[in-house]
Each structure stands twice: as structure tokens, then as C-alpha cells.
CSV table of C-alpha atoms in Angstrom, one decimal:
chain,number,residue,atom,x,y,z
A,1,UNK,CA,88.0,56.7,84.4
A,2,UNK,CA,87.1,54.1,82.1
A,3,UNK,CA,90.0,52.8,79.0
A,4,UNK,CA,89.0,50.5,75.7
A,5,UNK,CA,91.4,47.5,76.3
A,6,UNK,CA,92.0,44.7,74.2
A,7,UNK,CA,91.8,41.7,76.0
A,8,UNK,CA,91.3,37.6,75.6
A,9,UNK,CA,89.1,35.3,77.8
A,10,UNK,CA,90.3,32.3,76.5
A,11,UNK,CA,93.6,31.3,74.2
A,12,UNK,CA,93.2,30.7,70.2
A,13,UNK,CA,93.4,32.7,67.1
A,14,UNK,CA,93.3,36.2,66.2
A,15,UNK,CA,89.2,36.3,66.8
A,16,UNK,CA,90.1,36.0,70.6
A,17,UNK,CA,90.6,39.4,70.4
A,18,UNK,CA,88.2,41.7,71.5
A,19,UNK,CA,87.7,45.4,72.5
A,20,UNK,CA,86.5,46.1,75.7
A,21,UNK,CA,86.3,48.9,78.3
A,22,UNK,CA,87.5,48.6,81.6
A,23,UNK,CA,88.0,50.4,84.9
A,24,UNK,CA,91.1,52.2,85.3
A,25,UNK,CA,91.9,52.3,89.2
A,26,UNK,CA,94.2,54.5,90.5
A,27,UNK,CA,98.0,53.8,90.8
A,28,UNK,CA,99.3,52.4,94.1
A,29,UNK,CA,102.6,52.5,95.5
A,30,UNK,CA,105.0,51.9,92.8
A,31,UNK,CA,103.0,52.0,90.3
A,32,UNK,CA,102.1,55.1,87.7
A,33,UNK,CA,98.9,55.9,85.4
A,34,UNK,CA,100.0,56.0,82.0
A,35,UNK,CA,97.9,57.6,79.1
A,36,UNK,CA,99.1,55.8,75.7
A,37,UNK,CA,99.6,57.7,72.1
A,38,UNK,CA,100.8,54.5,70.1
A,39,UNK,CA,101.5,51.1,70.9
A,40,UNK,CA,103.8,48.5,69.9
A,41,UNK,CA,103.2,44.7,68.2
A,42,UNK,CA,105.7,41.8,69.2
A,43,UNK,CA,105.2,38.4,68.6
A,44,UNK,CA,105.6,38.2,71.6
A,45,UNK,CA,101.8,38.9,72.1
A,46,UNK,CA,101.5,36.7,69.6
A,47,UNK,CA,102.6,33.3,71.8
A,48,UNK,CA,100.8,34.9,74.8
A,49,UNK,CA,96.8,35.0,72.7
A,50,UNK,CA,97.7,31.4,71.5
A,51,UNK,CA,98.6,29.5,74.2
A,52,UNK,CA,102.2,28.8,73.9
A,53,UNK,CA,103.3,30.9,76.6
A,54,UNK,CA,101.1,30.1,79.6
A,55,UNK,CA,99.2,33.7,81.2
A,56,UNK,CA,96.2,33.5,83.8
A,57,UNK,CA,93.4,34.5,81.9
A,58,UNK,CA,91.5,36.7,80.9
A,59,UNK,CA,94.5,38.5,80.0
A,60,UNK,CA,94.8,42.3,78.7
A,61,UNK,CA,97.7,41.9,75.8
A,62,UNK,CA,100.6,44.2,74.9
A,63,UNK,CA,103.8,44.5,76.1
A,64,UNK,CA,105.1,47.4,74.7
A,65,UNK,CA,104.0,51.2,74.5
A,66,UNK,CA,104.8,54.8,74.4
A,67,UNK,CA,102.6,57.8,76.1
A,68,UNK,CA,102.9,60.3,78.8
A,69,UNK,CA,102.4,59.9,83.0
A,70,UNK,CA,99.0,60.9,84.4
A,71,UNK,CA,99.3,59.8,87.8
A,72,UNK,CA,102.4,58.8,90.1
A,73,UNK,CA,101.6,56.3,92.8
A,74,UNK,CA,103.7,56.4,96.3
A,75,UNK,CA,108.0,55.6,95.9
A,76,UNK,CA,107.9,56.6,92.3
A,77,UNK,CA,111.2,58.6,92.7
A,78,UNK,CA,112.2,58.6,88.4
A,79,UNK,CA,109.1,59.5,87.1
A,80,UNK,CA,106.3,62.4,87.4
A,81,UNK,CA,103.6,64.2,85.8
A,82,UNK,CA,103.7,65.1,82.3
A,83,UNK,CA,106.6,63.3,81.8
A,84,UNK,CA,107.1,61.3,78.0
A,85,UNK,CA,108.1,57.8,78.9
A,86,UNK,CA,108.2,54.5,76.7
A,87,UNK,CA,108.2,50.5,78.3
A,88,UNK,CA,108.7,47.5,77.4
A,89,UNK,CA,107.4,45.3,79.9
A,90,UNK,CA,105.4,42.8,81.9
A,91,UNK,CA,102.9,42.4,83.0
A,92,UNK,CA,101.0,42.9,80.0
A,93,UNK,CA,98.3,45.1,78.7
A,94,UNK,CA,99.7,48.0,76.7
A,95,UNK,CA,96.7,47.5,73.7
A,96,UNK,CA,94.7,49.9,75.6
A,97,UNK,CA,94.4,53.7,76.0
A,98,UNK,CA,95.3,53.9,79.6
A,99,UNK,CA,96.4,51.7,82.2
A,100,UNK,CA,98.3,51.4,85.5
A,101,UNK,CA,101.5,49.5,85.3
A,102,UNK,CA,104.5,49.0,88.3
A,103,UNK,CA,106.8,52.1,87.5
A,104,UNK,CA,110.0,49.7,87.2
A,105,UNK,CA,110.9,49.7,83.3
A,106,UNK,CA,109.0,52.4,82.5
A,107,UNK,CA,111.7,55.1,80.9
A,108,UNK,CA,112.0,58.7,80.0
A,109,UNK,CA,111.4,58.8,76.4
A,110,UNK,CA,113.8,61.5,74.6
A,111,UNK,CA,112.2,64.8,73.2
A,112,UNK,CA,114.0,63.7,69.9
A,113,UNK,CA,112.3,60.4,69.8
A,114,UNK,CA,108.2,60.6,68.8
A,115,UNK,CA,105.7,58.7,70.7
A,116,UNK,CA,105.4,56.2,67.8
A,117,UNK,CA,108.8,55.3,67.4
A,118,UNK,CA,108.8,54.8,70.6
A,119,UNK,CA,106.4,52.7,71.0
A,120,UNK,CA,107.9,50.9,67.7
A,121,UNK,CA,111.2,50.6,69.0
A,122,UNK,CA,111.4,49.7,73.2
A,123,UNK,CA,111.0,45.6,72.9
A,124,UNK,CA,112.3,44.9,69.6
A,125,UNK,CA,115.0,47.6,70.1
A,126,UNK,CA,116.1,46.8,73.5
A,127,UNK,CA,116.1,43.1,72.2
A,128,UNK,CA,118.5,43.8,69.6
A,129,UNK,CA,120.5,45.6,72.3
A,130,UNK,CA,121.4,42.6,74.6
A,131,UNK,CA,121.4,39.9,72.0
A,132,UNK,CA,124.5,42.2,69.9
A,133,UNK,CA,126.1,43.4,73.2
A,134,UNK,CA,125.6,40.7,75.8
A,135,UNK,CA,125.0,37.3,73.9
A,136,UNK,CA,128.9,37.1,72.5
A,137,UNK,CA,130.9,33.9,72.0
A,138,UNK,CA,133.3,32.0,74.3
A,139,UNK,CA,136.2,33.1,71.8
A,140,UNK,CA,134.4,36.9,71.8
A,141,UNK,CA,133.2,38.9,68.8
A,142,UNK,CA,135.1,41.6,66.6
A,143,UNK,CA,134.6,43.8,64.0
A,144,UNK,CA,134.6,41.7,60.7
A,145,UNK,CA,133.1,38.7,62.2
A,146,UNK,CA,130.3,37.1,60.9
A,147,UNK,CA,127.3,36.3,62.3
A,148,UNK,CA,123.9,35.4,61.2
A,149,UNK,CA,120.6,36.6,62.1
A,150,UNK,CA,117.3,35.3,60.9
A,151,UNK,CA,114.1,37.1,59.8
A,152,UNK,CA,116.1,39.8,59.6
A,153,UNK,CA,113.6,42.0,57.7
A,154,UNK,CA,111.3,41.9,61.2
A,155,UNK,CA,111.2,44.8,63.8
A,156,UNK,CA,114.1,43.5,65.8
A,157,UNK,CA,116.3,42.5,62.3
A,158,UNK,CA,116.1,45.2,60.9
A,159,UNK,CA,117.2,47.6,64.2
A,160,UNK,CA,120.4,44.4,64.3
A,161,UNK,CA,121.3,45.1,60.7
A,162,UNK,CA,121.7,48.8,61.4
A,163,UNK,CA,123.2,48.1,64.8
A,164,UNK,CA,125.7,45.4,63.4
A,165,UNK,CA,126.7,47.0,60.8
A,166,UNK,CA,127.5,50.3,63.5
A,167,UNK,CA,129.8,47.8,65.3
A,168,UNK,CA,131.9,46.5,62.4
A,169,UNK,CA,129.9,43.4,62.3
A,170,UNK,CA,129.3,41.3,58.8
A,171,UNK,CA,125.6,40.1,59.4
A,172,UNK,CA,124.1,37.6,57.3
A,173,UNK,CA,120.4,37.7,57.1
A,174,UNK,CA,117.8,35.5,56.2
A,175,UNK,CA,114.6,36.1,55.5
A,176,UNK,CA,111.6,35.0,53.4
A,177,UNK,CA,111.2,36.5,50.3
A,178,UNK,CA,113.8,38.8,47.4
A,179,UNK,CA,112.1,41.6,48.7
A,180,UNK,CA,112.6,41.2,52.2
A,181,UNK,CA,116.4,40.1,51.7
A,182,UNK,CA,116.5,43.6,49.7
A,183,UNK,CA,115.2,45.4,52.6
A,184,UNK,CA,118.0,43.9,54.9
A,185,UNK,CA,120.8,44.8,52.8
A,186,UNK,CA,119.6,48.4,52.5
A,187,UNK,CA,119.4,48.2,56.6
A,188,UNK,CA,123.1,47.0,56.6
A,189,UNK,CA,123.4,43.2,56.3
A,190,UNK,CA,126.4,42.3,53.9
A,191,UNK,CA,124.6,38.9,52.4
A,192,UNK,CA,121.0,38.3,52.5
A,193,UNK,CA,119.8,34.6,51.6
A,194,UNK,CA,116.1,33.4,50.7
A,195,UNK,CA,115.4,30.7,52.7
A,196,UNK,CA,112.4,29.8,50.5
A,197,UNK,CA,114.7,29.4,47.7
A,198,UNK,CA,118.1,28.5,49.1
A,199,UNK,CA,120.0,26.5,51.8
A,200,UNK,CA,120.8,28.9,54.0
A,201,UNK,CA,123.1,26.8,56.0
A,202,UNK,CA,124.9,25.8,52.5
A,203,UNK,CA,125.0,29.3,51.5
A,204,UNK,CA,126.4,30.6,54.6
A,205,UNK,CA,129.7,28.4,54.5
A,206,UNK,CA,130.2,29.2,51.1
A,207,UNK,CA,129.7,33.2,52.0
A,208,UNK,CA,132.6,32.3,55.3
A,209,UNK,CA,134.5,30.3,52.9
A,210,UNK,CA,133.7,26.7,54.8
A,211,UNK,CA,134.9,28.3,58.1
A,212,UNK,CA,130.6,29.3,59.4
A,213,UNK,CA,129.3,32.3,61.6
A,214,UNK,CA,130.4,32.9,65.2
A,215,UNK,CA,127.1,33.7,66.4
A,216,UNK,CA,123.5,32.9,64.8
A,217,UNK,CA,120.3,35.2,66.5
A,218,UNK,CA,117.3,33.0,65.7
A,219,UNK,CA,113.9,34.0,66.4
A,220,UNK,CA,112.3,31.5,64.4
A,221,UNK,CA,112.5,28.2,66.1
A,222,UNK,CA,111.8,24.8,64.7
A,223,UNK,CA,112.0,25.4,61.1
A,224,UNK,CA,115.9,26.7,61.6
A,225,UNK,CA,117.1,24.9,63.8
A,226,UNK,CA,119.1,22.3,62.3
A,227,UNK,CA,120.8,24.5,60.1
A,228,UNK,CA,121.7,27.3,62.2
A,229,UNK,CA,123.7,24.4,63.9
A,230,UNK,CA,125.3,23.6,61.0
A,231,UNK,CA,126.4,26.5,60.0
A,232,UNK,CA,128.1,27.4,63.0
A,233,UNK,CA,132.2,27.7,63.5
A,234,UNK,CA,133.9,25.6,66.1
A,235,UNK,CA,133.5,26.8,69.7
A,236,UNK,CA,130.0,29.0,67.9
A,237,UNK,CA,127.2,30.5,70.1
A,238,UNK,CA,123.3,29.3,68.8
A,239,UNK,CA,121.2,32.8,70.4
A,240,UNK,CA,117.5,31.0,70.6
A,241,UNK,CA,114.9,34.0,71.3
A,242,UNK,CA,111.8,32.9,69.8
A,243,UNK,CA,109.9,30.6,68.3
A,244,UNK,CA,108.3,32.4,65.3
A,245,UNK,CA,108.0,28.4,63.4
A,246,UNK,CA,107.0,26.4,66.7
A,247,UNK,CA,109.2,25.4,69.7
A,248,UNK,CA,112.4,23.6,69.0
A,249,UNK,CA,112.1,20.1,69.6
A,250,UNK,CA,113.8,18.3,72.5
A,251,UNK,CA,117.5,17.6,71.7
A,252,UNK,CA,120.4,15.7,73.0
A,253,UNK,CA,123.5,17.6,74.0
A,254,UNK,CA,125.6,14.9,72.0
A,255,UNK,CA,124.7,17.0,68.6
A,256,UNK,CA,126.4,19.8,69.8
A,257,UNK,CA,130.1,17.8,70.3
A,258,UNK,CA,131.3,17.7,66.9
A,259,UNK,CA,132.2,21.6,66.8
A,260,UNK,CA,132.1,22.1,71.0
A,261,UNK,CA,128.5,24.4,69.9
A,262,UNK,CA,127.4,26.7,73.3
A,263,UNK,CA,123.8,27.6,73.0
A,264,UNK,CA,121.5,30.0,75.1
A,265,UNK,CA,117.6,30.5,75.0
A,266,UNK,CA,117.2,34.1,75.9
A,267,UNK,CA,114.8,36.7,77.0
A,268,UNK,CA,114.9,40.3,77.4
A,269,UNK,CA,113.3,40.4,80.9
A,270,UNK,CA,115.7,38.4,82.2
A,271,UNK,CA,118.6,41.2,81.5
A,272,UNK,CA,115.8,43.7,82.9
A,273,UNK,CA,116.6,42.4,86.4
A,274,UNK,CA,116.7,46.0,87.9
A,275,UNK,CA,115.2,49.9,86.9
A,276,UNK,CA,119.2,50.5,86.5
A,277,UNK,CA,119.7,47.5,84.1
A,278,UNK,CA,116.7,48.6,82.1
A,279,UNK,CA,117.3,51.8,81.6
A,280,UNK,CA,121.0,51.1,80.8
A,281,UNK,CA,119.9,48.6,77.8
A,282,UNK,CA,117.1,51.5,76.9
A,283,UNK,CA,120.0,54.2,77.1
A,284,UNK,CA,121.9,52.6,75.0
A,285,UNK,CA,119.2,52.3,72.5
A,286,UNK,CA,117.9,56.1,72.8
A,287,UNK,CA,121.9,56.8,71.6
A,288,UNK,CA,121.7,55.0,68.8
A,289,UNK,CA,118.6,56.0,67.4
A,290,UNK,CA,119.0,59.8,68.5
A,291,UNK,CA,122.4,59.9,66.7
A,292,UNK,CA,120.9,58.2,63.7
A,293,UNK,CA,122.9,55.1,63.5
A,294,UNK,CA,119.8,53.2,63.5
A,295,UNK,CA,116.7,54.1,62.1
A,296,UNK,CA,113.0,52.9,62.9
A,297,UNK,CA,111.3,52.1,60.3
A,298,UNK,CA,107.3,51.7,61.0
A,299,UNK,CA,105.8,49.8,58.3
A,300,UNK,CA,102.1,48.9,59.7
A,301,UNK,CA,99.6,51.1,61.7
A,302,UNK,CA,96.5,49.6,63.0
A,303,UNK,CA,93.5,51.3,64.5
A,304,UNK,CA,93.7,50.0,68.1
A,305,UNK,CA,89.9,48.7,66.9
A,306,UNK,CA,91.9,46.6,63.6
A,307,UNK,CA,94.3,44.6,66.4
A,308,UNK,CA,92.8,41.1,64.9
A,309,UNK,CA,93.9,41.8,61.4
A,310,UNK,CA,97.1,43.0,62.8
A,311,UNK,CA,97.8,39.7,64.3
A,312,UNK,CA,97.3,38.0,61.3
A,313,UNK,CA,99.2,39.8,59.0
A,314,UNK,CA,102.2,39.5,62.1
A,315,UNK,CA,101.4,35.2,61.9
A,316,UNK,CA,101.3,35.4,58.2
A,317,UNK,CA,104.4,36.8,57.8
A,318,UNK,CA,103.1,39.7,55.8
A,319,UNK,CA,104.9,42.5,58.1
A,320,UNK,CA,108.3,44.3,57.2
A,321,UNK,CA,109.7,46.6,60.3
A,322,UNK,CA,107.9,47.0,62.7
A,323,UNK,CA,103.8,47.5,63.6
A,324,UNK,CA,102.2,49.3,65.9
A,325,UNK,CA,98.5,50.0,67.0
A,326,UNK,CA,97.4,54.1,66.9
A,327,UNK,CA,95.0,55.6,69.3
């Protein structure tokens, strides 16, 4: 059984990418044969094709889909045949049609959920699960509290807006353009600043009244860093989960004194330790969505066959929600 696969043999830009076909083998123990109907676009994948996050190559790319199970390998016990699952996982290589994957984060996907949103949904949504529920301040987080979260009009702001918002949160987003501040406070944000346009660190302590967020979820890296420092109360929490601008630059600790700042570089995979923990954060998620607190929005399909001129709509900043790639 052969799959087309997108793949890279060596890092660069979005011309790396190219369509192939490939052998699929069969699954071995612990492992399932998955048949994918859409598939999801992080930037995630986007680090991964350039360089910045380091993968043996050549490297199949995607770490996010949604499909049904063809094949069940030996000690699958959660899954079977037939059954509608969605992942978000490594290793990667969901831009393909098929492909065999270890059966660990893979997750029954809810009748009431569609294979696209599914696919839209797992990484970014799951993200915005553990950075809201798990990444909380020393002093702890209420409803009321403000917190801000940048590019907020991306695939994983936009599921936080609806999400805060659910849990009595006042969430201040940024983002890049009027348009895309509009878009946030129709999701749920309470203030939305331009950071084209405005200081958002300034703005932010006059929107807190001088007193600055709790928490700040920044994605974006380099070009925020500063002021998402500055912004933050006494005894705050700086989230780090990306690096959208370029990696933040080395720093020492001394900066952090004058308001006793904590900060944290996270990754989803690391609160994926287990199939249990998974499928808790992914539970949690499926609620949410099913119940209509939060809503998906899909922006961007892409022919699997269009993936370059995904990516650089995804580096050029030109995507709202959340992309994925149809089959």
C-alpha cells in the first residue's frame, strides 16, 4: 500500500517541501494504520522544515491529524477498526494520506466532532488546554483576572479567547492588525491591542490600571519579550510556548528581581507523558467544543498538493484560526 507524503530532505524554506509516495508497512506492536480525511497546520511544522528545531532527516512533517483506524498492531487495547480517532503527536508525518504511528496519543474522536475540526483542533486545542489549566501563577488565577495572550487571532488564540472567557478570565489579546484584534474580541478577549500600532506593554497597564496581567501566553518569542516582562504584576508567570519572531535571546535571571517574575518554556508533549494524561487534556477539550463553549473556526484549506503555499501564508502571518490540509 503506497501513501503521497509530504516530506523534506534537507531544512530551508517552504520549497523544501515536496510530495512524495512512500511505502506504507504494516503496524507493529503498539502501533495502528491510520487512513487520514484532513490534516492539521501548526507552526510547529513550521520550526521543524527550517531548522530551528533539530529532526534527523529526511523527515515526513505534520504533527496533527484526524481519520479513521485501518489496522491495529499487537497491545493496542483503546483502539480498533473503524474507529474515528484524532492525534496530536510525535513523531511526525501526519501531511500524508496514510501512515503508521505508535497508538499512544492517538484518541477517539467524538461522533459530534467532524474529521476536519478535528484535525483543526487536537494541537492547538490541547495547547490551549494545559497553558489555561496547568500554567497558573504562584499566587493562583480567578475569575476576573487578567491575563494576556499574544497572537491571539491564531489557531491556539482564538480556542484561549473562547476558553478564557468560559472560565471567567479577562484576556487581553494582541495581535497584528484592526482586523485581527476584531476577530479576538468577537472570540471573547475583553481588550485587544495592535502591536503594529501600539505599546502593548503601555497599553496593558493602563487597561489593569498600573497593577499588569497575572499570566502572559506568548507564542511569539523575541519580538515580545521584553514587554511581556514588563507588563507583568508582582510575583507574575511569563508562559514561553513558541517562538513565532525567533528564539528569545539568552537572559540573566537578575531582570526578573524587580517584580519576583516566575517564567516557564513549555511544551504540550511534555504534559502528554502517558495515554491517560493525553486523553485527559483531549477529554477536556472534546467537552468544550461538543458543548459549544468553544468553537473552531477553520479559516484555510489547502490541497494536501498546495502545502508550500500553506507554509508561507502560516510564516507570513496571513492566517486567522486555524489551517489545515484536505485529502
Amino acid at each position: 500500500m503506497k501513501s503521497r507524503v509530504v516530506q523534506i530532505t534537507h531544512n530551508g524554506g517552504p520549497e523544501v517541501l515536496q510530495l512524495v509516495e512512500q511505502e506504507v508497512p504494516a503496524p507493529g506492536a503498539g502501533e495502528v494504520l491510520l487512513r487520514h480525511h484532513a490534516v492539521g497546520l501548526n507552526f510547529i511544522d513550521v520550526y521543524q522544515r527550517s531548522g530551528l528545531y533539530q529532526l534527523p532527516l529526511p523527515l515526513n512533517l505534520g504533527m496533527e491529524a484526524a481519520g479513521v483506524v485501518e489496522a491495529v498492531g499487537q497491545d493496542v487495547k483503546h483502539l480498533k477498526v473503524g474507529d474515528r480517532v484524532a492525534y496530536a503527536s510525535h513523531p511526525p508525518g501526519s501531511y500524508s494520506e496514510r501512515r503508521v504511528m505508535p497508538a499512544t496519543h492517538v484518541c477517539h474522536l467524538p461522533d459530534a466532532i467532524s474529521f476536519e475540526t478535528g484535525a483543526a483542533m487536537m494541537l492547538k486545542g490541547m495547547t490551549a488546554q494545559y497553558l489555561l489549566k496547568k500554567c497558573r501563577p504562584v499566587e493562583g488565577i480567578q475569575p476576573g483576572d487578567f491575563v494576556l495572550f499574544h497572537a491571539a487571532a491564531g489557531g491556539v488564540g482564538l480556542i484561549a479567547c473562547q476558553w478564557a472567557r468560559a472560565l471567567g478570565l479577562q484576556l487581553i489579546a494582541t495581535a497584528g492588525s484592526d482586523e485581527k484584534c476584531a476577530l479576538a474580541l468577537a472570540n471573547g478577549a475583553v481588550h485587544a491591542i495592535n502591536y503594529r500600532s501600539e505599546n502593548f506593554a503601555e497599553r496593558v497597564m493602563e487597561i489593569t490600571e498600573g497593577q499588569g496581567v497575572k499570566v502572559v501566553y506568548d507564542s511569539v518569542g523575541k519580538d515580545t519579550w521584553e514587554g511581556s516582562l514588563a507588563c507583568l504584576r508582582r510575583f507574575g508567570l511569563m508562559v514561553s510556548f513558541g517562538n513565532a519572531s525567533g528564539p528569545v535571546a539568552p537572559f540573566a535571571p537578575a531582570v526578573l528581581a524587580a517584580k519576583s517574575l516566575y517564567v516557564t518554556r513549555q511544551t504540550l508533549f511534555a504534559h502528554m507523558h502517558s495515554r491517560e494524561a493525553t486523553q485527559a487534556i483531549a477529554d477536556d477539550l472534546f467537552h468544550v467544543v461538543s458543548s459549544g463553549l468553544v468553537n473552531i473556526h477553520i479559516d484555510q484549506r489547502y490541497p494536501l498538493a498546495d502545502v508550500q503555499q500553506a507554509h508561507r501564508d502560516l510564516e507570513a502571518r496571513k492566517t486567522t484560526g486555524s489551517s489545515i490540509l484536505t485529502l
